[in-house]
């Protein structure tokens, strides 16, 4: 109901019509006027205004109001109308027996109207009792013979629609008018704000109020009254507070309307509509409410008349979320859960969409049917596809309330934890720890749980999986995954040979037992059925034992990964991680062993072979693990098999997308960004890092991985020409736990690269030394992982410490030669050539020759530039064109491969410092720092005398790209061509 003092905003048309009706009534012209609209639009306020206008103009007014409480009271409205004329009318109407066809008081009213015009005002005729409805219809038929007007209001559709409201012939010559009230427009809402608040509201506030209240005047007025009591001004900064007040007001109106609804059947249908009105049509909702004798049309009209429902484009009635919540709050919790469960069953029978049924199941009690879990899991996948992770986790958490088999429950727990690793990592860890400790977890699920924990940074989970007693992870593992044979003479045992054949599925295995074994020969002859049963039991037992061995091997591999991520063996009470089994068919063991070989810098071919084996299917059909395969890809980086690693990463990424595992997607993208940086594709690396952070926001990233991700972002920004962002990343503090993990070395190295680009050798050497100490602490000596020695040597050389520079570079050459890849050895030779004083040109040529057969594109380009500079300095000009041609012919015309490590576009290579026998280089021109890295490379090659085609071949770009770069160089240096570029006599040392 609208408050009595509600101003009649935007009702000028309706007021004019009612004024005309009153004027004609005084002239003896009868009329029937019905004012309709949703509750709160001001119908009754308009009727009260019309009644006041009529009294002021000398018209006799009789008023009444129908209510839901008096809907069954006979002649309730008639008694209100006639009471001013006859005080005893109510007693006679309510007590006297009803006579057929009787219309008490009607003739007396019509007689009195001839002497004075009369206006009858009846509010809320949707609640008219049947007797009063018949009385008013009879009055409408007699209107043409009396100066009488009937003015009524209604909300929506009346329960028994009066015949006069449709202009039937019953009304004769009387005017029949229906006024449908619209909601307030934005202008009307703005006027209401100015009237109630005393000041105009700004545009955002007015629009928010109009949208939240839907322009219903009663709601607008009450919301503004409450808002003004808070002392706030109608400004945009208070919009959220305004929306909260609107929800309160709408809820209060709904609670009041619900309390006035007396029909229990209507209440049941209303509750059913609140549960599933958006999913089921009205007849099905009525079915859900239960069997009842009330016709569907009458129920619909009753609910519409209550104001709790509004029609939506001819579809079944619907209501706002606030009203829906208020309706359901009135129900006991148990009844509400039961209603949701029944609604879910009905929706499942009529094939409603999965997410709709899943929404019903979220609030329902357990239904105990298999379809419920399947529907919730499909809803989970659909929610993840739409990016609603919180809803997805709610669906799976609800699925765990249903009765499930132990293995199926474990799978749902694992799937739920994979999403919670991003949304609620602490809850995910607790859930996974429960799976790891459980003895009834299905095949491969414990290993998958530990694998997921490691992706989330939880290294404790790998030790939780370590069994105690005989057969622990620390015990020597059986070779070749063979299983121990049972004692001879055991009831279900079989010889080792037969068990091995049963596990392997050997079709040639004897089916009747081993005839050479006396313990089995006689039994096979006398009891063939018993022998077959024993064989089957032996096969099952062998498979179980093989699965146990495979799981133990996987857990050992994951524990080794945990040891690498966080070296806890120095902590008291933490036993050392067991060594990997020497012979295992587990792909997880192969992947981790490949990485350990690569870290140690030994057994190149074995590391390559093992890394490839990590992607082979498990012999026992166990699901593949993510973490060991990621480490296998990183091992392939170091074996110069980057293209193969990229293909495997693409497979891993597709698999993670299919499983909707956001944390796995993020880690795969991060490792692929590392690959892009090593291959000289910083733009692709930046895209992958952005996609990874979209899957796993930095705030959710475990501290163990913060240094690694920060280092990737830092180097990507540096290579993409954004040094300010790189410096910002380098200056960010890292969590204390990040300083305890192996990935800290990557961030130290990246900070050293940044210091090197800023021409700060002192700081660069400190970072590279710290990186080296951290890598050696974790057993990493391979320079292919991070070439910290050669970069620390260049910094030491720039600081004048030639002894340390030579020691570090020679050590890197030795270790790179032991590892055996061309990229690692070429980088080491390039570092040695930069710091050595004798035969520098020959060392540069050796580095160019080695790198020409490697995928180290950026290092090769730098080596060519250094060689060109050295040749120019010695006045023995030899271009690198022949070497470039030889590389092209060796590689079969394939463009040079990508960049390793974190090498960026070459900064100033460290030459011989001034004062040590080398002539200082000329000062660089003023525009040189403005050149991009690509323009820098191109300018140096052009200054060395290479033609555009030769430069394009060296840099693996098109000739057009070279022309565009040189145009940019000429513009920035303010020179007119190649001759002036050569005249500058500027080498790379000045950059």
PDB file of C-alpha atoms in Angstrom, residues 600-763:
ATOM      1  CA  UNK A 600      73.618 -32.466 -12.301  1.00  0.00           C
ATOM      2  CA  UNK A 601      74.707 -31.805 -15.874  1.00  0.00           C
ATOM      3  CA  UNK A 602      75.472 -35.440 -16.693  1.00  0.00           C
ATOM      4  CA  UNK A 603      74.100 -38.156 -18.967  1.00  0.00           C
ATOM      5  CA  UNK A 604      72.693 -35.985 -21.727  1.00  0.00           C
ATOM      6  CA  UNK A 605      71.307 -38.817 -23.836  1.00  0.00           C
ATOM      7  CA  UNK A 606      69.875 -40.596 -20.810  1.00  0.00           C
ATOM      8  CA  UNK A 607      68.163 -37.384 -19.713  1.00  0.00           C
ATOM      9  CA  UNK A 608      66.675 -36.913 -23.181  1.00  0.00           C
ATOM     10  CA  UNK A 609      65.502 -40.527 -23.303  1.00  0.00           C
ATOM     11  CA  UNK A 610      63.980 -40.393 -19.819  1.00  0.00           C
ATOM     12  CA  UNK A 611      62.234 -37.100 -20.525  1.00  0.00           C
ATOM     13  CA  UNK A 612      60.560 -38.644 -23.538  1.00  0.00           C
ATOM     14  CA  UNK A 613      59.637 -41.728 -21.523  1.00  0.00           C
ATOM     15  CA  UNK A 614      57.814 -39.479 -19.040  1.00  0.00           C
ATOM     16  CA  UNK A 615      55.107 -38.976 -21.668  1.00  0.00           C
ATOM     17  CA  UNK A 616      54.602 -42.667 -22.430  1.00  0.00           C
ATOM     18  CA  UNK A 617      51.438 -44.341 -21.090  1.00  0.00           C
ATOM     19  CA  UNK A 618      51.804 -46.078 -17.743  1.00  0.00           C
ATOM     20  CA  UNK A 619      52.040 -49.868 -18.165  1.00  0.00           C
ATOM     21  CA  UNK A 620      49.482 -50.370 -15.426  1.00  0.00           C
ATOM     22  CA  UNK A 621      47.063 -47.829 -16.873  1.00  0.00           C
ATOM     23  CA  UNK A 622      47.560 -45.366 -14.032  1.00  0.00           C
ATOM     24  CA  UNK A 623      46.548 -41.759 -14.755  1.00  0.00           C
ATOM     25  CA  UNK A 624      49.498 -39.518 -15.690  1.00  0.00           C
ATOM     26  CA  UNK A 625      50.786 -36.952 -13.212  1.00  0.00           C
ATOM     27  CA  UNK A 626      51.337 -33.305 -14.098  1.00  0.00           C
ATOM     28  CA  UNK A 627      54.380 -32.311 -12.042  1.00  0.00           C
ATOM     29  CA  UNK A 628      56.802 -35.006 -13.293  1.00  0.00           C
ATOM     30  CA  UNK A 629      55.855 -34.231 -16.898  1.00  0.00           C
ATOM     31  CA  UNK A 630      56.449 -30.522 -16.323  1.00  0.00           C
ATOM     32  CA  UNK A 631      59.929 -31.314 -15.026  1.00  0.00           C
ATOM     33  CA  UNK A 632      60.477 -33.585 -18.027  1.00  0.00           C
ATOM     34  CA  UNK A 633      59.618 -30.630 -20.303  1.00  0.00           C
ATOM     35  CA  UNK A 634      62.102 -28.474 -18.433  1.00  0.00           C
ATOM     36  CA  UNK A 635      64.713 -31.177 -18.926  1.00  0.00           C
ATOM     37  CA  UNK A 636      64.001 -31.084 -22.657  1.00  0.00           C
ATOM     38  CA  UNK A 637      64.677 -27.340 -22.579  1.00  0.00           C
ATOM     39  CA  UNK A 638      68.167 -28.120 -21.363  1.00  0.00           C
ATOM     40  CA  UNK A 639      68.807 -30.872 -23.920  1.00  0.00           C
ATOM     41  CA  UNK A 640      68.147 -28.424 -26.785  1.00  0.00           C
ATOM     42  CA  UNK A 641      64.860 -30.162 -27.613  1.00  0.00           C
ATOM     43  CA  UNK A 642      62.690 -27.111 -27.105  1.00  0.00           C
ATOM     44  CA  UNK A 643      60.377 -27.823 -30.018  1.00  0.00           C
ATOM     45  CA  UNK A 644      59.598 -31.258 -28.640  1.00  0.00           C
ATOM     46  CA  UNK A 645      59.039 -29.760 -25.186  1.00  0.00           C
ATOM     47  CA  UNK A 646      56.635 -27.220 -26.663  1.00  0.00           C
ATOM     48  CA  UNK A 647      54.578 -29.987 -28.268  1.00  0.00           C
ATOM     49  CA  UNK A 648      54.366 -31.820 -24.942  1.00  0.00           C
ATOM     50  CA  UNK A 649      53.372 -28.606 -23.164  1.00  0.00           C
ATOM     51  CA  UNK A 650      50.569 -28.125 -25.672  1.00  0.00           C
ATOM     52  CA  UNK A 651      49.351 -31.641 -24.873  1.00  0.00           C
ATOM     53  CA  UNK A 652      49.513 -30.924 -21.147  1.00  0.00           C
ATOM     54  CA  UNK A 653      47.612 -27.686 -21.631  1.00  0.00           C
ATOM     55  CA  UNK A 654      44.824 -29.364 -23.604  1.00  0.00           C
ATOM     56  CA  UNK A 655      44.552 -32.065 -20.966  1.00  0.00           C
ATOM     57  CA  UNK A 656      44.355 -29.498 -18.152  1.00  0.00           C
ATOM     58  CA  UNK A 657      41.675 -27.565 -20.031  1.00  0.00           C
ATOM     59  CA  UNK A 658      39.619 -30.735 -20.470  1.00  0.00           C
ATOM     60  CA  UNK A 659      39.857 -31.437 -16.744  1.00  0.00           C
ATOM     61  CA  UNK A 660      39.123 -27.791 -15.869  1.00  0.00           C
ATOM     62  CA  UNK A 661      42.178 -27.818 -13.569  1.00  0.00           C
ATOM     63  CA  UNK A 662      42.987 -24.115 -13.289  1.00  0.00           C
ATOM     64  CA  UNK A 663      46.119 -24.589 -11.217  1.00  0.00           C
ATOM     65  CA  UNK A 664      47.569 -27.070 -13.711  1.00  0.00           C
ATOM     66  CA  UNK A 665      46.731 -24.712 -16.589  1.00  0.00           C
ATOM     67  CA  UNK A 666      48.538 -21.882 -14.823  1.00  0.00           C
ATOM     68  CA  UNK A 667      51.704 -23.908 -14.195  1.00  0.00           C
ATOM     69  CA  UNK A 668      51.831 -25.243 -17.744  1.00  0.00           C
ATOM     70  CA  UNK A 669      51.481 -21.719 -19.108  1.00  0.00           C
ATOM     71  CA  UNK A 670      54.261 -20.493 -16.803  1.00  0.00           C
ATOM     72  CA  UNK A 671      56.630 -23.224 -17.982  1.00  0.00           C
ATOM     73  CA  UNK A 672      55.734 -22.473 -21.594  1.00  0.00           C
ATOM     74  CA  UNK A 673      56.491 -18.793 -20.936  1.00  0.00           C
ATOM     75  CA  UNK A 674      59.917 -19.932 -19.716  1.00  0.00           C
ATOM     76  CA  UNK A 675      60.330 -21.793 -23.003  1.00  0.00           C
ATOM     77  CA  UNK A 676      59.298 -18.716 -24.999  1.00  0.00           C
ATOM     78  CA  UNK A 677      61.892 -16.618 -23.187  1.00  0.00           C
ATOM     79  CA  UNK A 678      64.576 -19.201 -23.919  1.00  0.00           C
ATOM     80  CA  UNK A 679      63.508 -19.193 -27.562  1.00  0.00           C
ATOM     81  CA  UNK A 680      63.562 -15.415 -27.919  1.00  0.00           C
ATOM     82  CA  UNK A 681      59.786 -14.855 -27.973  1.00  0.00           C
ATOM     83  CA  UNK A 682      59.166 -12.387 -25.130  1.00  0.00           C
ATOM     84  CA  UNK A 683      55.833 -11.228 -26.553  1.00  0.00           C
ATOM     85  CA  UNK A 684      54.485 -14.802 -26.512  1.00  0.00           C
ATOM     86  CA  UNK A 685      55.897 -15.232 -23.004  1.00  0.00           C
ATOM     87  CA  UNK A 686      54.061 -12.132 -21.819  1.00  0.00           C
ATOM     88  CA  UNK A 687      50.778 -13.466 -23.247  1.00  0.00           C
ATOM     89  CA  UNK A 688      51.214 -16.821 -21.540  1.00  0.00           C
ATOM     90  CA  UNK A 689      52.062 -15.162 -18.229  1.00  0.00           C
ATOM     91  CA  UNK A 690      48.968 -12.979 -18.444  1.00  0.00           C
ATOM     92  CA  UNK A 691      46.831 -16.049 -19.178  1.00  0.00           C
ATOM     93  CA  UNK A 692      48.441 -17.914 -16.277  1.00  0.00           C
ATOM     94  CA  UNK A 693      47.678 -15.065 -13.879  1.00  0.00           C
ATOM     95  CA  UNK A 694      44.072 -15.051 -15.099  1.00  0.00           C
ATOM     96  CA  UNK A 695      43.801 -18.728 -14.096  1.00  0.00           C
ATOM     97  CA  UNK A 696      45.794 -18.384 -10.867  1.00  0.00           C
ATOM     98  CA  UNK A 697      45.841 -14.789  -9.563  1.00  0.00           C
ATOM     99  CA  UNK A 698      49.181 -13.725  -8.023  1.00  0.00           C
ATOM    100  CA  UNK A 699      47.460 -13.289  -4.661  1.00  0.00           C
ATOM    101  CA  UNK A 700      46.633 -17.033  -4.705  1.00  0.00           C
ATOM    102  CA  UNK A 701      50.108 -18.127  -5.812  1.00  0.00           C
ATOM    103  CA  UNK A 702      52.002 -20.154  -3.207  1.00  0.00           C
ATOM    104  CA  UNK A 703      55.161 -18.434  -1.896  1.00  0.00           C
ATOM    105  CA  UNK A 704      57.321 -21.282  -3.233  1.00  0.00           C
ATOM    106  CA  UNK A 705      56.474 -20.267  -6.804  1.00  0.00           C
ATOM    107  CA  UNK A 706      56.511 -16.486  -6.375  1.00  0.00           C
ATOM    108  CA  UNK A 707      60.226 -16.108  -7.271  1.00  0.00           C
ATOM    109  CA  UNK A 708      59.895 -18.202 -10.432  1.00  0.00           C
ATOM    110  CA  UNK A 709      56.850 -16.309 -11.717  1.00  0.00           C
ATOM    111  CA  UNK A 710      58.374 -12.955 -10.762  1.00  0.00           C
ATOM    112  CA  UNK A 711      61.555 -13.801 -12.644  1.00  0.00           C
ATOM    113  CA  UNK A 712      59.609 -14.717 -15.776  1.00  0.00           C
ATOM    114  CA  UNK A 713      57.623 -11.475 -15.645  1.00  0.00           C
ATOM    115  CA  UNK A 714      60.749  -9.435 -14.991  1.00  0.00           C
ATOM    116  CA  UNK A 715      62.700 -10.822 -17.925  1.00  0.00           C
ATOM    117  CA  UNK A 716      59.672 -10.682 -20.245  1.00  0.00           C
ATOM    118  CA  UNK A 717      59.151  -7.009 -19.433  1.00  0.00           C
ATOM    119  CA  UNK A 718      62.855  -6.313 -19.886  1.00  0.00           C
ATOM    120  CA  UNK A 719      62.964  -8.013 -23.269  1.00  0.00           C
ATOM    121  CA  UNK A 720      59.719  -6.326 -24.352  1.00  0.00           C
ATOM    122  CA  UNK A 721      61.233  -2.891 -23.723  1.00  0.00           C
ATOM    123  CA  UNK A 722      59.457  -2.143 -20.410  1.00  0.00           C
ATOM    124  CA  UNK A 723      62.345  -1.576 -17.978  1.00  0.00           C
ATOM    125  CA  UNK A 724      60.195   0.447 -15.570  1.00  0.00           C
ATOM    126  CA  UNK A 725      57.879  -2.499 -15.005  1.00  0.00           C
ATOM    127  CA  UNK A 726      60.871  -4.805 -14.691  1.00  0.00           C
ATOM    128  CA  UNK A 727      62.364  -2.599 -11.979  1.00  0.00           C
ATOM    129  CA  UNK A 728      59.014  -2.533 -10.196  1.00  0.00           C
ATOM    130  CA  UNK A 729      58.855  -6.346 -10.168  1.00  0.00           C
ATOM    131  CA  UNK A 730      62.456  -6.602  -8.954  1.00  0.00           C
ATOM    132  CA  UNK A 731      61.716  -4.222  -6.072  1.00  0.00           C
ATOM    133  CA  UNK A 732      58.670  -6.114  -4.814  1.00  0.00           C
ATOM    134  CA  UNK A 733      59.222  -7.935  -1.533  1.00  0.00           C
ATOM    135  CA  UNK A 734      58.722 -11.690  -1.610  1.00  0.00           C
ATOM    136  CA  UNK A 735      57.230 -13.795   1.187  1.00  0.00           C
ATOM    137  CA  UNK A 736      59.701 -15.185   3.699  1.00  0.00           C
ATOM    138  CA  UNK A 737      58.919 -18.747   2.644  1.00  0.00           C
ATOM    139  CA  UNK A 738      60.022 -17.866  -0.905  1.00  0.00           C
ATOM    140  CA  UNK A 739      63.595 -17.536   0.356  1.00  0.00           C
ATOM    141  CA  UNK A 740      63.644 -21.217   1.307  1.00  0.00           C
ATOM    142  CA  UNK A 741      62.944 -22.697  -2.116  1.00  0.00           C
ATOM    143  CA  UNK A 742      64.995 -23.503  -5.197  1.00  0.00           C
ATOM    144  CA  UNK A 743      63.063 -21.057  -7.356  1.00  0.00           C
ATOM    145  CA  UNK A 744      64.706 -18.165  -5.496  1.00  0.00           C
ATOM    146  CA  UNK A 745      67.700 -18.691  -7.780  1.00  0.00           C
ATOM    147  CA  UNK A 746      65.608 -17.676 -10.794  1.00  0.00           C
ATOM    148  CA  UNK A 747      64.617 -14.358  -9.222  1.00  0.00           C
ATOM    149  CA  UNK A 748      68.220 -13.654  -8.183  1.00  0.00           C
ATOM    150  CA  UNK A 749      69.347 -14.369 -11.728  1.00  0.00           C
ATOM    151  CA  UNK A 750      66.624 -12.117 -13.194  1.00  0.00           C
ATOM    152  CA  UNK A 751      67.609  -9.287 -10.857  1.00  0.00           C
ATOM    153  CA  UNK A 752      71.195  -9.756 -12.013  1.00  0.00           C
ATOM    154  CA  UNK A 753      70.082  -9.483 -15.636  1.00  0.00           C
ATOM    155  CA  UNK A 754      68.256  -6.245 -14.775  1.00  0.00           C
ATOM    156  CA  UNK A 755      71.346  -4.825 -13.035  1.00  0.00           C
ATOM    157  CA  UNK A 756      73.446  -5.842 -16.059  1.00  0.00           C
ATOM    158  CA  UNK A 757      71.084  -3.999 -18.399  1.00  0.00           C
ATOM    159  CA  UNK A 758      71.395  -0.924 -16.158  1.00  0.00           C
ATOM    160  CA  UNK A 759      75.202  -1.060 -16.443  1.00  0.00           C
ATOM    161  CA  UNK A 760      75.705  -1.835 -12.748  1.00  0.00           C
ATOM    162  CA  UNK A 761      78.323  -4.642 -12.736  1.00  0.00           C
ATOM    163  CA  UNK A 762      78.822  -4.494  -8.967  1.00  0.00           C
ATOM    164  CA  UNK A 763      75.169  -5.282  -8.223  1.00  0.00           C
TER     165      UNK A 763
END
